[in-house]
Amino acid sequence: MLDLTGKNALVTGIANNKSIAWGIAQQLHAAGANIGVTYLPDDKGRFEKKVGELVAPLNPSLFLPCNVQDDAQVDQVFETIQKDWGKLDILIHCLAFANREDLTGDFSDTSRDGFNTALDISAYSLTRLARGAKTVMTEGGAIVTLTYLGGVKVIPNYNVMGVAKSALEMSVRYLAADLGPSNIRVNAISAGPIRTLASSAVGGILDMIHHVEATAPLRRTVTQKEVGNAAAFLCSDLSSGITGQVLYVDSGYEIMGM
Ligand code: NAD
Ligand code: 0WE
């Protein structure tokens, strides 16, 4: 049985009710986990209000701002976990960002700043959060991040995000080796394309979804709930022997050659 009762789970990356992180938070909650949520703070407090209202039904016992580019905010999250929870069991890393102009046109036009921004937010943040998590995962734990096929194969326009996902997937392996002796497992889910705030801002996402519906073995896209269930598995004792892996939740699309 998939049972997460007594587990404290921190979920990053919820922006709205289409967010993959929201699908994950709901499934972790359904499995009995105690939920904490971080949100990306903005000047007007819009995310704080929106995300706060969205997650209220899960009764989150922590609700904290965390811009992963700000070390002070990251440290504050883990200090609060130490103080309020005593220990952390589960960390969900479900965020990415590249400048919009870097997700279209020629990859060779990527600026130094654009490259650094994408890699900092989308890849380095996992290592930064894992470092904080290690201090509070005193009874072992599970870390799960979200990646995409564009980190392994060239997907038109994914560009610098593909480089960031490649770095993210290799970070999963190095972190798994690093944190394994502390009984902390680190895995990634490679999700197929899903309509979310981030993906909808990308030109041609609907065409990509139709392509998956036409060619993936299951002839459909995946849902946030399916990704959430896979995440719950990777966070539970059912996957106690699995670390450093990338699990494809993509209707089978990745296996196809033609
Ligand atoms: P989303 O827009 O709902 O989530 C992206 C999140 O990143 C938002 O909550 C945003 O606030 C957060 N974020 C951006 N910059 C941040 C920063 N500096 N600090 C903290 N948070 C920041 O979109 P999503 O599609 O649910 O994306 C979640 C994850 O899933 C990403 O890693 C994405 O690459 C991955 N993914 C998405 C798809 C897809 O098709 N939607 C497929 C595979 C993988
Ligand atoms: O990882 C992603 C999306 C990541 C993303 C999206 C945006 C749009 C708005 C990162 N940064 C930004 N910045 C913005 O300003 N996905 C896996 C979804 C996605 O994005 C694509 C895809 C797919 C699929 C971009 C190009 C091609 C395919």
Short mmCIF file of C-alpha atoms and ligand atoms in Angstrom, two decimals:
data_model
loop_
_atom_site.label_atom_id
_atom_site.label_comp_id
_atom_site.label_asym_id
_atom_site.label_seq_id
_atom_site.Cartn_x
_atom_site.Cartn_y
_atom_site.Cartn_z
CA MET A 1 0.00 0.00 0.00
CA LEU A 2 1.11 3.49 -0.78
CA ASP A 3 1.08 5.16 2.61
CA LEU A 4 2.67 8.53 3.38
CA THR A 5 1.10 9.13 6.78
CA GLY A 6 3.55 10.70 9.19
CA LYS A 7 5.64 12.04 6.29
CA ASN A 8 6.36 15.75 5.92
CA ALA A 9 6.40 16.82 2.26
CA LEU A 10 7.57 20.16 0.89
CA VAL A 11 6.20 20.99 -2.56
CA THR A 12 7.72 23.76 -4.71
CA GLY A 13 6.44 25.04 -8.05
CA ILE A 14 2.69 25.49 -7.57
CA ALA A 15 1.54 28.51 -9.63
CA ASN A 16 -2.08 27.58 -10.37
CA ASN A 17 -4.50 24.66 -10.67
CA LYS A 18 -2.80 23.46 -13.90
CA SER A 19 0.64 23.19 -12.30
CA ILE A 20 2.20 19.73 -12.26
CA ALA A 21 3.24 20.52 -8.67
CA TRP A 22 -0.45 20.94 -7.77
CA GLY A 23 -1.17 17.46 -9.18
CA ILE A 24 1.68 16.09 -7.08
CA ALA A 25 0.63 17.93 -3.90
CA GLN A 26 -2.91 16.52 -4.19
CA GLN A 27 -1.68 12.94 -4.58
CA LEU A 28 0.81 13.25 -1.69
CA HIS A 29 -2.01 14.64 0.45
CA ALA A 30 -4.35 11.82 -0.64
CA ALA A 31 -1.67 9.34 0.47
CA GLY A 32 -1.68 10.93 3.92
CA ALA A 33 1.35 13.21 3.82
CA ASN A 34 1.55 16.44 5.79
CA ILE A 35 2.02 19.18 3.18
CA GLY A 36 4.17 22.32 3.08
CA VAL A 37 4.08 24.62 0.08
CA THR A 38 6.47 27.26 -1.25
CA TYR A 39 5.52 29.89 -3.79
CA LEU A 40 7.43 32.38 -5.92
CA PRO A 41 6.91 35.77 -4.25
CA ASP A 42 6.14 38.82 -6.39
CA ASP A 43 5.86 42.54 -5.56
CA LYS A 44 2.08 42.62 -5.43
CA GLY A 45 1.62 39.37 -3.49
CA ARG A 46 -0.58 37.96 -6.24
CA PHE A 47 0.96 34.46 -6.21
CA GLU A 48 0.80 34.36 -2.42
CA LYS A 49 -2.94 35.01 -2.48
CA LYS A 50 -3.74 32.77 -5.47
CA VAL A 51 -1.63 29.82 -4.43
CA GLY A 52 -2.73 30.22 -0.81
CA GLU A 53 -6.39 29.95 -1.78
CA LEU A 54 -5.71 27.02 -4.11
CA VAL A 55 -3.85 24.90 -1.57
CA ALA A 56 -6.07 25.70 1.44
CA PRO A 57 -8.07 22.42 1.07
CA LEU A 58 -4.85 20.46 1.66
CA ASN A 59 -4.41 22.23 5.04
CA PRO A 60 -0.74 23.01 4.45
CA SER A 61 1.10 23.34 7.76
CA LEU A 62 3.79 25.47 6.08
CA PHE A 63 3.30 28.13 3.40
CA LEU A 64 6.49 30.01 2.61
CA PRO A 65 7.94 32.30 -0.07
CA CYS A 66 10.90 30.82 -1.93
CA ASN A 67 12.55 32.33 -4.94
CA VAL A 68 15.25 29.72 -5.61
CA GLN A 69 17.63 32.44 -6.82
CA ASP A 70 17.66 33.94 -3.31
CA ASP A 71 19.86 32.01 -0.85
CA ALA A 72 18.33 33.79 2.15
CA GLN A 73 14.82 32.63 1.19
CA VAL A 74 16.05 29.05 0.65
CA ASP A 75 17.82 29.00 4.03
CA GLN A 76 14.71 30.43 5.71
CA VAL A 77 12.59 27.56 4.35
CA PHE A 78 14.79 24.91 5.94
CA GLU A 79 15.16 26.84 9.19
CA THR A 80 11.36 26.97 9.42
CA ILE A 81 11.09 23.24 8.65
CA GLN A 82 13.61 22.50 11.41
CA LYS A 83 11.68 24.67 13.87
CA ASP A 84 8.07 23.74 12.95
CA TRP A 85 8.35 20.17 11.65
CA GLY A 86 11.58 18.87 13.19
CA LYS A 87 12.27 16.73 10.12
CA LEU A 88 11.59 16.60 6.39
CA ASP A 89 10.82 13.40 4.46
CA ILE A 90 9.88 14.50 0.95
CA LEU A 91 11.03 17.35 -1.31
CA ILE A 92 9.33 18.03 -4.64
CA HIS A 93 11.31 20.25 -7.04
CA CYS A 94 8.89 21.24 -9.79
CA LEU A 95 10.07 24.53 -11.28
CA ALA A 96 11.89 25.84 -14.32
CA PHE A 97 12.46 29.13 -16.06
CA ALA A 98 14.18 30.45 -19.17
CA ASN A 99 13.74 33.87 -20.73
CA ARG A 100 11.01 33.71 -23.31
CA GLU A 101 13.28 34.87 -26.14
CA ASP A 102 15.52 31.86 -25.46
CA LEU A 103 12.67 29.40 -26.13
CA THR A 104 12.36 30.35 -29.78
CA GLY A 105 14.70 30.91 -32.69
CA ASP A 106 18.29 29.71 -32.98
CA PHE A 107 19.89 28.03 -29.97
CA SER A 108 23.23 29.53 -31.01
CA ASP A 109 21.77 32.99 -30.25
CA THR A 110 21.37 32.18 -26.53
CA SER A 111 22.96 34.97 -24.48
CA ARG A 112 25.33 34.36 -21.56
CA ASP A 113 22.76 35.89 -19.20
CA GLY A 114 19.94 33.81 -20.66
CA PHE A 115 21.99 30.63 -20.36
CA ASN A 116 22.95 31.40 -16.76
CA THR A 117 19.37 32.27 -15.77
CA ALA A 118 17.95 29.05 -17.21
CA LEU A 119 20.65 26.89 -15.63
CA ASP A 120 20.47 28.69 -12.27
CA ILE A 121 16.69 28.48 -11.80
CA SER A 122 16.03 25.18 -13.59
CA ALA A 123 19.08 23.09 -12.65
CA TYR A 124 21.24 24.57 -9.87
CA SER A 125 18.17 25.11 -7.68
CA LEU A 126 17.83 21.33 -7.20
CA THR A 127 21.32 21.10 -5.71
CA ARG A 128 20.73 24.19 -3.58
CA LEU A 129 17.45 22.82 -2.20
CA ALA A 130 18.96 19.35 -1.71
CA ARG A 131 21.70 20.89 0.43
CA GLY A 132 19.07 22.44 2.68
CA ALA A 133 16.98 19.26 2.67
CA LYS A 134 19.96 17.15 3.77
CA THR A 135 20.12 19.07 7.06
CA VAL A 136 16.49 18.23 7.94
CA MET A 137 16.05 14.78 6.30
CA THR A 138 17.41 13.18 9.45
CA GLU A 139 15.40 9.95 9.02
CA GLY A 140 16.22 9.59 5.31
CA GLY A 141 14.01 10.96 2.58
CA ALA A 142 13.01 11.24 -1.04
CA ILE A 143 13.67 14.07 -3.48
CA VAL A 144 11.79 14.18 -6.80
CA THR A 145 12.30 16.64 -9.65
CA LEU A 146 10.57 17.15 -12.99
CA THR A 147 12.38 16.90 -16.29
CA TYR A 148 11.52 16.68 -19.99
CA LEU A 149 12.69 14.66 -23.01
CA GLY A 150 14.20 17.88 -24.42
CA GLY A 151 17.08 17.31 -21.96
CA VAL A 152 18.05 14.12 -23.79
CA LYS A 153 16.95 14.69 -27.41
CA VAL A 154 16.63 17.87 -29.46
CA ILE A 155 13.08 19.23 -29.34
CA PRO A 156 12.50 22.31 -31.54
CA ASN A 157 12.51 25.57 -29.51
CA TYR A 158 13.21 23.89 -26.16
CA ASN A 159 16.77 25.18 -26.69
CA VAL A 160 18.49 26.36 -23.51
CA MET A 161 15.87 24.60 -21.38
CA GLY A 162 17.13 21.33 -22.91
CA VAL A 163 20.65 22.12 -21.73
CA ALA A 164 19.26 22.97 -18.29
CA LYS A 165 17.29 19.69 -18.10
CA SER A 166 20.38 17.75 -19.11
CA ALA A 167 22.27 19.39 -16.23
CA LEU A 168 19.30 18.68 -13.96
CA GLU A 169 19.24 14.97 -14.85
CA MET A 170 22.97 14.61 -14.23
CA SER A 171 22.55 16.50 -10.95
CA VAL A 172 19.99 13.85 -9.96
CA ARG A 173 22.67 11.16 -10.41
CA TYR A 174 25.39 13.03 -8.51
CA LEU A 175 22.97 13.95 -5.72
CA ALA A 176 21.76 10.34 -5.52
CA ALA A 177 25.35 9.14 -5.07
CA ASP A 178 26.07 11.93 -2.58
CA LEU A 179 22.95 11.57 -0.42
CA GLY A 180 22.46 7.79 -0.72
CA PRO A 181 24.56 7.03 2.40
CA SER A 182 22.11 9.28 4.33
CA ASN A 183 19.25 7.14 2.95
CA ILE A 184 18.01 10.05 0.87
CA ARG A 185 16.85 8.96 -2.59
CA VAL A 186 16.86 11.36 -5.55
CA ASN A 187 14.88 10.67 -8.71
CA ALA A 188 13.35 12.53 -11.66
CA ILE A 189 10.09 12.15 -13.53
CA SER A 190 10.29 12.92 -17.23
CA ALA A 191 6.75 14.01 -18.05
CA GLY A 192 5.23 14.21 -21.50
CA PRO A 193 3.87 17.59 -22.61
CA ILE A 194 0.98 18.88 -20.46
CA ARG A 195 -0.85 22.20 -20.80
CA THR A 196 0.28 24.37 -17.89
CA LEU A 197 1.11 28.03 -17.33
CA ALA A 198 4.72 27.43 -18.44
CA SER A 199 3.96 25.24 -21.47
CA SER A 200 1.02 27.34 -22.68
CA ALA A 201 3.33 30.35 -22.95
CA VAL A 202 5.27 28.42 -25.57
CA GLY A 203 4.31 28.67 -29.23
CA GLY A 204 3.34 25.37 -30.85
CA ILE A 205 2.66 23.44 -27.64
CA LEU A 206 -0.76 22.33 -28.95
CA ASP A 207 0.85 20.89 -32.09
CA MET A 208 3.25 18.95 -29.87
CA ILE A 209 0.37 17.62 -27.79
CA HIS A 210 -1.44 16.52 -30.96
CA HIS A 211 1.74 14.79 -32.15
CA VAL A 212 1.92 12.83 -28.88
CA GLU A 213 -1.77 11.94 -29.13
CA ALA A 214 -1.16 10.57 -32.61
CA THR A 215 2.08 8.67 -32.02
CA ALA A 216 2.62 7.74 -28.34
CA PRO A 217 1.84 4.09 -27.51
CA LEU A 218 -1.09 5.14 -25.29
CA ARG A 219 -2.35 7.61 -27.97
CA ARG A 220 -2.93 10.38 -25.44
CA THR A 221 -1.07 12.82 -23.24
CA VAL A 222 -0.57 12.32 -19.52
CA THR A 223 -2.33 14.19 -16.74
CA GLN A 224 -1.04 16.07 -13.71
CA LYS A 225 -2.68 13.35 -11.61
CA GLU A 226 -0.70 10.60 -13.35
CA VAL A 227 2.52 12.49 -12.72
CA GLY A 228 1.37 13.00 -9.12
CA ASN A 229 0.82 9.28 -8.64
CA ALA A 230 4.28 8.47 -10.01
CA ALA A 231 5.75 11.09 -7.66
CA ALA A 232 3.88 9.57 -4.71
CA PHE A 233 5.38 6.18 -5.63
CA LEU A 234 8.90 7.63 -5.83
CA CYS A 235 8.38 9.26 -2.41
CA SER A 236 7.03 6.10 -0.77
CA ASP A 237 8.64 2.95 0.60
CA LEU A 238 7.33 1.12 -2.49
CA SER A 239 10.35 2.59 -4.34
CA SER A 240 12.84 2.10 -1.48
CA GLY A 241 15.42 0.49 -3.80
CA ILE A 242 15.25 3.15 -6.51
CA THR A 243 17.55 6.17 -6.66
CA GLY A 244 19.27 8.23 -9.35
CA GLN A 245 16.68 7.29 -11.96
CA VAL A 246 14.65 9.16 -14.55
CA LEU A 247 11.15 7.66 -14.76
CA TYR A 248 9.25 8.49 -17.97
CA VAL A 249 5.59 9.33 -17.43
CA ASP A 250 4.86 10.16 -21.05
CA SER A 251 2.34 7.65 -22.46
CA GLY A 252 5.38 5.73 -23.75
CA TYR A 253 6.45 8.40 -26.23
CA GLU A 254 10.16 8.11 -25.35
CA ILE A 255 10.51 4.51 -26.60
CA MET A 256 9.46 5.34 -30.16
CA GLY A 257 12.06 5.64 -32.92
CA MET A 258 9.65 6.48 -35.69
P1 NAD B 1 4.10 25.92 -13.99
O1 NAD B 1 4.23 27.24 -14.66
O2 NAD B 1 2.83 25.58 -13.36
O3 NAD B 1 5.26 25.73 -12.92
C1 NAD B 1 6.52 26.37 -13.01
C2 NAD B 1 6.83 26.90 -11.64
O4 NAD B 1 8.15 27.42 -11.57
C3 NAD B 1 5.88 28.03 -11.22
O5 NAD B 1 5.21 27.67 -10.04
C4 NAD B 1 6.83 29.19 -10.96
O6 NAD B 1 6.42 30.00 -9.89
C5 NAD B 1 8.10 28.45 -10.62
N1 NAD B 1 9.30 29.29 -10.69
C6 NAD B 1 9.84 29.94 -11.75
N2 NAD B 1 10.92 30.63 -11.39
C7 NAD B 1 11.10 30.42 -10.06
C8 NAD B 1 12.04 30.87 -9.09
N3 NAD B 1 13.04 31.71 -9.41
N4 NAD B 1 11.92 30.44 -7.81
C9 NAD B 1 10.91 29.61 -7.46
N5 NAD B 1 9.99 29.15 -8.32
C10 NAD B 1 10.08 29.56 -9.61
O7 NAD B 1 4.50 24.83 -15.12
P2 NAD B 1 4.70 23.25 -15.08
O8 NAD B 1 4.57 22.82 -16.48
O9 NAD B 1 3.86 22.63 -14.04
O10 NAD B 1 6.26 23.10 -14.69
C11 NAD B 1 6.71 22.42 -13.55
C12 NAD B 1 7.93 21.56 -13.90
O11 NAD B 1 7.53 20.52 -14.79
C13 NAD B 1 9.06 22.29 -14.60
O12 NAD B 1 10.31 21.80 -14.12
C14 NAD B 1 8.89 21.88 -16.04
O13 NAD B 1 10.11 21.95 -16.76
C15 NAD B 1 8.45 20.45 -15.84
N6 NAD B 1 7.83 19.81 -17.01
C16 NAD B 1 6.72 20.37 -17.59
C17 NAD B 1 6.13 19.75 -18.69
C18 NAD B 1 4.93 20.33 -19.38
O14 NAD B 1 4.67 19.98 -20.52
N7 NAD B 1 4.17 21.19 -18.73
C19 NAD B 1 6.67 18.53 -19.17
C20 NAD B 1 7.79 17.99 -18.53
C21 NAD B 1 8.36 18.63 -17.45
O1 0WE B 2 9.87 22.74 -19.17
C1 0WE B 2 8.92 23.16 -19.82
C2 0WE B 2 8.55 24.63 -19.81
C3 0WE B 2 9.63 25.47 -19.25
C4 0WE B 2 9.50 26.96 -19.42
C5 0WE B 2 8.47 27.62 -20.05
C6 0WE B 2 8.48 29.02 -20.14
C7 0WE B 2 7.43 29.79 -20.85
C8 0WE B 2 7.31 31.23 -20.39
C9 0WE B 2 10.55 27.70 -18.91
N1 0WE B 2 10.57 29.04 -18.98
C10 0WE B 2 9.57 29.70 -19.59
N2 0WE B 2 9.66 31.06 -19.66
C11 0WE B 2 8.63 31.86 -20.09
O2 0WE B 2 8.77 33.09 -20.17
N3 0WE B 2 8.20 22.25 -20.55
C12 0WE B 2 8.64 20.88 -20.62
C13 0WE B 2 7.03 22.64 -21.37
C14 0WE B 2 7.54 22.92 -22.74
O3 0WE B 2 8.17 24.09 -23.02
C15 0WE B 2 8.59 24.03 -24.34
C16 0WE B 2 8.20 22.80 -24.89
C17 0WE B 2 7.53 22.09 -23.87
C18 0WE B 2 6.95 20.72 -23.96
C19 0WE B 2 9.30 24.96 -25.08
C20 0WE B 2 9.58 24.68 -26.42
C21 0WE B 2 9.21 23.48 -26.97
C22 0WE B 2 8.51 22.54 -26.21
#
